[in-house]
Amino acid sequence: MAMHQLVEYTDASAEVRAVYDDIMATRKTDWINNFWKAIANDPATLRRTWESIKQIMAPGVLDPLTKEMIYIAVSATNQCPYCIASHTASARNKGMTDAMFHELMAVIGMANETNRFASGYQVEIDEQFKQ
Amino acid sequence: MAMHQLVEYTDASAEVRAVYDDIMATRKTDWINNFWKAIANDPATLRRTWESIKQIMAPGVLDPLTKEMIYIAVSATNQCPYCIASHTASARNKGMTDAMFHELMAVIGMANETNRFASGYQVEIDEQFKQ
Amino acid sequence: MAMHQLVEYTDASAEVRAVYDDIMATRKTDWINNFWKAIANDPATLRRTWESIKQIMAPGVLDPLTKEMIYIAVSATNQCPYCIASHTASARNKGMTDAMFHELMAVIGMANETNRFASGYQVEIDEQFKQ
Amino acid sequence: MAMHQLVEYTDASAEVRAVYDDIMATRKTDWINNFWKAIANDPATLRRTWESIKQIMAPGVLDPLTKEMIYIAVSATNQCPYCIASHTASARNKGMTDAMFHELMAVIGMANETNRFASGYQVEIDEQFKQ
Amino acid sequence: MAMHQLVEYTDASAEVRAVYDDIMATRKTDWINNFWKAIANDPATLRRTWESIKQIMAPGVLDPLTKEMIYIAVSATNQCPYCIASHTASARNKGMTDAMFHELMAVIGMANETNRFASGYQVEIDEQFKQ
Amino acid sequence: MAMHQLVEYTDASAEVRAVYDDIMATRKTDWINNFWKAIANDPATLRRTWESIKQIMAPGVLDPLTKEMIYIAVSATNQCPYCIASHTASARNKGMTDAMFHELMAVIGMANETNRFASGYQVEIDEQFKQ
């Protein structure tokens, strides 16, 4: 149903294959999900996006699972079905338990609620928060 | 500039004061930020919101700092200035370093970017993500 | 601070003045708020927007106050400060009490919360809702 | 296709069943829609969400149908397919006619349009709206 | 699966048919897409929306293809699957090449990313941008 | 009022200065706007974001002005005041006239309106749009 042909490994250029190979090696997996096959129609975007994600989602002062949960928070807020499905799967692979998912969703829901109280009640920022 | 009078402690009803007291005791602080003073115009919403936040933001399988960062992810995605300011302050109080904030923002930015690639390229959800 | 000059009545073309006159007559008021003065830089948009709003916000099977509250629901969800301020003022002019505003905000907040539970939990639409 | 098992009544714990029973009694219906079965995976969220919705959506100074239409306004603005489908069905059950739905949608559309004019034209809030 | 009956040409009133005829004549096509058949349930909205779109999307100082790409930018940002599908098809009909679509998507993605850096880092507007 | 210290050129590390120099050279300007000074607190994000924007916003099959207008479309849809102000200024520098801005805003507004009709009326994607 997608309007954009998915670029399969066997049909991919050497440039695209190099990114696919790096994705599979980095993620220790043997398949490429549709997101990458779709943006592979634009090799420049494929490469730039993968290089950025690889760098950003790597272990840092935040661990990879925390980063996946932040990804889910953004994706659920934006109502992006693909992103929710793929990053929930990734988070589970990195150890997210049911209990963690439930707390994550509770925070996402509450934040989306209070964001609208803050705007609707036209709350001004406290001086204490400006330093 | 706010259209809604802020309910100060000295002017508050006993019902509102009870919530204010619990907020200050729970957070080990001696002041109430404008968000609560604004929604205190509706004591039922004040109480329900505080009870929910108190329960949701408490230590669980996710630690309170992780929860604050998830709150920031939602608030930055929604472009809520008050929420970003207040939860960034809360996260700092709970130990968020500059380095943690930077990684947090990098993930938020990247997720907002790839959310639009997923929608714009009309990517279908992989069967592997549906189990 | 606005980048777009506001078009004041005294400086307006006959075409713009005609719209301003109709706004003031329809709303039984003697001033024009900044929104109209800003989009008056584009008389075609001014006219089309006013004609649409005049038609849509008029009494119908929904009363004008209900329509203003729906406007607030959209504006608070979108985090549009100008729209929240102006439509809250309009709703008050049309009879919105504090109690009504509080219930309105409670629904807006709850809807924004459960919208994310529905997306985050990837809930499928029930067959019963498809008829 | 949902990643989260739906909790059916027959498989539910006593705690979850108690909420399901209250939902069916309150709504005078004999079935539970998928939203509740999905969040029932987290009984604490199920209970808190139901208690809040039951309180917020009850008749108050705003009638239940008006509240459902506000719910639709938020859900359509957020592009939440499940929420639009379920709350449109609820609104119809509470008496929303085709004509009411059409006026509701016209206001939602117009509000989403003018919200962007206000932001894009960088309109400053009038002093009159700040009191 | 849609809750709203689509209004087919053969079943349409004279008022609706007149709009359908104008859509097909303007677009030099012999079919009507579902969007119009859905909102045709409300002839007033059908007419107003078509008249506005016809005027707005016509060649002006911006060409029609540029306007379609702006439509895609809004639709991908809002996560509206129908709108993305229909306006991507329209843009292709007006000459959007794969290369153009790729650049368009790259800008949309980047803008959505930096929008969150601006909010999350609480960046103040430069004086130079206020004139 | 910003919570994050702006990194001025004179206080910047060599790494940050190199990016600032490239921004000014590329844009043929002698100042750095606050956005860059804010994210310069995280040199890795500064560099990655600038490299991406430099590549994406360069002349391609779409001209730089069209790209700036797409940026405005996203920013107005997201209600990001900083982004709207800065990219409107950039677009003007690249030749956007008042008339072009007016048409741009008209399309943005209309797209945000019809996006909600598509979701609210639950319109299914036409088969013709799926090829």
Short mmCIF file of N, CA and C in Angstrom, two decimals, chain B residues 50-127:
data_model
loop_
_atom_site.label_atom_id
_atom_site.label_comp_id
_atom_site.label_asym_id
_atom_site.label_seq_id
_atom_site.Cartn_x
_atom_site.Cartn_y
_atom_site.Cartn_z
N TRP B 50 -2.88 16.45 41.09
CA TRP B 50 -1.77 16.21 42.03
C TRP B 50 -1.71 14.75 42.46
N GLU B 51 -2.87 14.16 42.76
CA GLU B 51 -2.87 12.75 43.18
C GLU B 51 -2.30 11.87 42.07
N SER B 52 -2.66 12.17 40.82
CA SER B 52 -2.16 11.37 39.70
C SER B 52 -0.66 11.56 39.52
N ILE B 53 -0.22 12.82 39.54
CA ILE B 53 1.21 13.09 39.33
C ILE B 53 2.04 12.51 40.46
N LYS B 54 1.55 12.64 41.66
CA LYS B 54 2.29 12.12 42.82
C LYS B 54 2.51 10.61 42.67
N GLN B 55 1.46 9.92 42.23
CA GLN B 55 1.54 8.47 42.05
C GLN B 55 2.44 8.11 40.86
N ILE B 56 2.25 8.83 39.75
CA ILE B 56 2.95 8.48 38.51
C ILE B 56 4.43 8.83 38.54
N MET B 57 4.77 9.96 39.16
CA MET B 57 6.16 10.41 39.15
C MET B 57 6.98 9.83 40.31
N ALA B 58 6.36 9.07 41.17
CA ALA B 58 7.09 8.45 42.29
C ALA B 58 8.06 7.40 41.75
N PRO B 59 9.06 7.06 42.55
CA PRO B 59 9.98 6.01 42.12
C PRO B 59 9.20 4.72 41.86
N GLY B 60 9.51 4.06 40.76
CA GLY B 60 8.86 2.79 40.42
C GLY B 60 9.92 1.93 39.77
N VAL B 61 9.56 1.25 38.68
CA VAL B 61 10.60 0.53 37.94
C VAL B 61 11.39 1.53 37.11
N LEU B 62 10.84 2.70 36.88
CA LEU B 62 11.61 3.81 36.30
C LEU B 62 11.91 4.80 37.42
N ASP B 63 13.11 5.33 37.40
CA ASP B 63 13.48 6.28 38.46
C ASP B 63 12.91 7.67 38.14
N PRO B 64 12.75 8.51 39.15
CA PRO B 64 12.13 9.84 38.97
C PRO B 64 12.84 10.72 37.93
N LEU B 65 14.15 10.61 37.81
CA LEU B 65 14.83 11.45 36.82
C LEU B 65 14.46 11.01 35.40
N THR B 66 14.42 9.71 35.17
CA THR B 66 14.01 9.22 33.84
C THR B 66 12.61 9.73 33.52
N LYS B 67 11.74 9.71 34.52
CA LYS B 67 10.37 10.19 34.29
C LYS B 67 10.34 11.68 33.95
N GLU B 68 11.19 12.46 34.60
CA GLU B 68 11.23 13.89 34.27
C GLU B 68 11.72 14.10 32.84
N MET B 69 12.66 13.28 32.41
CA MET B 69 13.17 13.44 31.04
C MET B 69 12.10 13.05 30.02
N ILE B 70 11.30 12.06 30.35
CA ILE B 70 10.18 11.70 29.47
C ILE B 70 9.19 12.88 29.40
N TYR B 71 8.97 13.51 30.55
CA TYR B 71 8.09 14.69 30.59
C TYR B 71 8.64 15.79 29.67
N ILE B 72 9.93 16.00 29.70
CA ILE B 72 10.54 17.02 28.83
C ILE B 72 10.35 16.63 27.36
N ALA B 73 10.49 15.34 27.06
CA ALA B 73 10.34 14.89 25.66
C ALA B 73 8.95 15.21 25.13
N VAL B 74 7.94 14.95 25.95
CA VAL B 74 6.57 15.26 25.55
C VAL B 74 6.39 16.78 25.40
N SER B 75 6.89 17.52 26.38
CA SER B 75 6.67 18.97 26.42
C SER B 75 7.38 19.69 25.27
N ALA B 76 8.58 19.25 24.94
CA ALA B 76 9.30 19.87 23.82
C ALA B 76 8.62 19.52 22.50
N THR B 77 8.12 18.31 22.39
CA THR B 77 7.41 17.90 21.18
C THR B 77 6.13 18.72 21.01
N ASN B 78 5.45 19.00 22.12
CA ASN B 78 4.21 19.78 22.07
C ASN B 78 4.42 21.29 22.06
N GLN B 79 5.67 21.73 22.17
CA GLN B 79 5.96 23.17 22.18
C GLN B 79 5.22 23.88 23.33
N CYS B 80 5.36 23.34 24.54
CA CYS B 80 4.74 23.95 25.72
C CYS B 80 5.81 24.64 26.56
N PRO B 81 5.96 25.96 26.42
CA PRO B 81 7.08 26.66 27.09
C PRO B 81 7.07 26.50 28.62
N TYR B 82 5.90 26.61 29.24
CA TYR B 82 5.85 26.49 30.70
C TYR B 82 6.35 25.11 31.14
N CYS B 83 5.86 24.09 30.43
CA CYS B 83 6.17 22.71 30.81
C CYS B 83 7.65 22.40 30.61
N ILE B 84 8.23 22.93 29.55
CA ILE B 84 9.65 22.72 29.30
C ILE B 84 10.47 23.38 30.42
N ALA B 85 10.10 24.61 30.77
CA ALA B 85 10.85 25.34 31.80
C ALA B 85 10.74 24.64 33.16
N SER B 86 9.52 24.24 33.51
CA SER B 86 9.34 23.69 34.86
C SER B 86 9.93 22.27 34.97
N HIS B 87 9.76 21.46 33.95
CA HIS B 87 10.28 20.09 34.06
C HIS B 87 11.78 20.03 33.82
N THR B 88 12.34 20.99 33.09
CA THR B 88 13.80 21.04 32.99
C THR B 88 14.37 21.40 34.36
N ALA B 89 13.73 22.34 35.05
CA ALA B 89 14.17 22.68 36.41
C ALA B 89 14.04 21.48 37.35
N SER B 90 12.93 20.76 37.26
CA SER B 90 12.74 19.58 38.11
C SER B 90 13.79 18.51 37.81
N ALA B 91 14.05 18.31 36.53
CA ALA B 91 15.03 17.28 36.16
C ALA B 91 16.42 17.66 36.70
N ARG B 92 16.75 18.94 36.62
CA ARG B 92 18.05 19.37 37.16
C ARG B 92 18.11 19.11 38.67
N ASN B 93 17.01 19.41 39.35
CA ASN B 93 16.97 19.15 40.80
C ASN B 93 17.16 17.68 41.12
N LYS B 94 16.76 16.83 40.20
CA LYS B 94 16.88 15.39 40.44
C LYS B 94 18.18 14.82 39.87
N GLY B 95 19.06 15.70 39.41
CA GLY B 95 20.38 15.23 39.01
C GLY B 95 20.70 15.23 37.53
N MET B 96 19.83 15.79 36.70
CA MET B 96 20.15 15.82 35.28
C MET B 96 21.34 16.74 35.03
N THR B 97 22.39 16.20 34.46
CA THR B 97 23.57 17.01 34.13
C THR B 97 23.39 17.64 32.75
N ASP B 98 24.29 18.56 32.41
CA ASP B 98 24.27 19.14 31.06
C ASP B 98 24.39 18.04 30.00
N ALA B 99 25.28 17.11 30.25
CA ALA B 99 25.51 16.05 29.26
C ALA B 99 24.24 15.22 29.06
N MET B 100 23.52 14.96 30.12
CA MET B 100 22.28 14.20 30.01
C MET B 100 21.23 14.99 29.22
N PHE B 101 21.14 16.29 29.53
CA PHE B 101 20.19 17.12 28.80
C PHE B 101 20.52 17.13 27.31
N HIS B 102 21.79 17.22 27.00
CA HIS B 102 22.17 17.26 25.58
C HIS B 102 21.79 15.98 24.86
N GLU B 103 22.02 14.84 25.50
CA GLU B 103 21.64 13.58 24.85
C GLU B 103 20.13 13.47 24.74
N LEU B 104 19.45 13.91 25.78
CA LEU B 104 17.98 13.91 25.75
C LEU B 104 17.48 14.72 24.56
N MET B 105 17.98 15.93 24.41
CA MET B 105 17.51 16.79 23.31
C MET B 105 17.86 16.18 21.95
N ALA B 106 19.01 15.54 21.85
CA ALA B 106 19.39 14.93 20.56
C ALA B 106 18.40 13.83 20.17
N VAL B 107 17.98 13.04 21.17
CA VAL B 107 17.01 11.97 20.87
C VAL B 107 15.65 12.57 20.50
N ILE B 108 15.22 13.58 21.25
CA ILE B 108 13.94 14.24 20.96
C ILE B 108 13.94 14.79 19.54
N GLY B 109 15.01 15.45 19.17
CA GLY B 109 15.09 16.03 17.82
C GLY B 109 15.03 14.96 16.75
N MET B 110 15.85 13.93 16.94
CA MET B 110 15.91 12.86 15.94
C MET B 110 14.56 12.15 15.81
N ALA B 111 13.89 11.90 16.94
CA ALA B 111 12.59 11.21 16.90
C ALA B 111 11.56 12.06 16.15
N ASN B 112 11.59 13.37 16.38
CA ASN B 112 10.66 14.22 15.66
C ASN B 112 10.95 14.25 14.17
N GLU B 113 12.21 14.11 13.81
CA GLU B 113 12.56 14.06 12.39
C GLU B 113 12.07 12.75 11.76
N THR B 114 12.46 11.63 12.36
CA THR B 114 12.14 10.35 11.72
C THR B 114 10.64 10.03 11.80
N ASN B 115 9.94 10.59 12.78
CA ASN B 115 8.46 10.45 12.79
C ASN B 115 7.88 10.95 11.47
N ARG B 116 8.43 12.03 10.94
CA ARG B 116 7.90 12.59 9.68
C ARG B 116 8.38 11.82 8.46
N PHE B 117 9.56 11.21 8.53
CA PHE B 117 9.96 10.35 7.41
C PHE B 117 8.99 9.16 7.34
N ALA B 118 8.68 8.60 8.50
CA ALA B 118 7.78 7.43 8.53
C ALA B 118 6.41 7.78 7.95
N SER B 119 5.89 8.95 8.30
CA SER B 119 4.58 9.33 7.78
C SER B 119 4.70 9.76 6.32
N GLY B 120 5.67 10.58 6.01
CA GLY B 120 5.79 11.14 4.67
C GLY B 120 6.09 10.07 3.61
N TYR B 121 6.90 9.08 3.98
CA TYR B 121 7.20 8.00 3.04
C TYR B 121 6.15 6.89 3.12
N GLN B 122 5.13 7.11 3.97
CA GLN B 122 4.02 6.16 4.08
C GLN B 122 4.50 4.74 4.33
N VAL B 123 5.39 4.60 5.31
CA VAL B 123 5.99 3.30 5.59
C VAL B 123 4.99 2.39 6.31
N GLU B 124 4.84 1.18 5.80
CA GLU B 124 3.94 0.21 6.45
C GLU B 124 4.68 -0.51 7.58
N ILE B 125 3.92 -0.86 8.60
CA ILE B 125 4.51 -1.53 9.76
C ILE B 125 4.94 -2.93 9.37
N ASP B 126 6.18 -3.29 9.69
CA ASP B 126 6.72 -4.61 9.41
C ASP B 126 5.95 -5.68 10.19
N GLU B 127 5.78 -6.84 9.56
CA GLU B 127 5.12 -7.94 10.28
C GLU B 127 5.83 -8.26 11.59
#
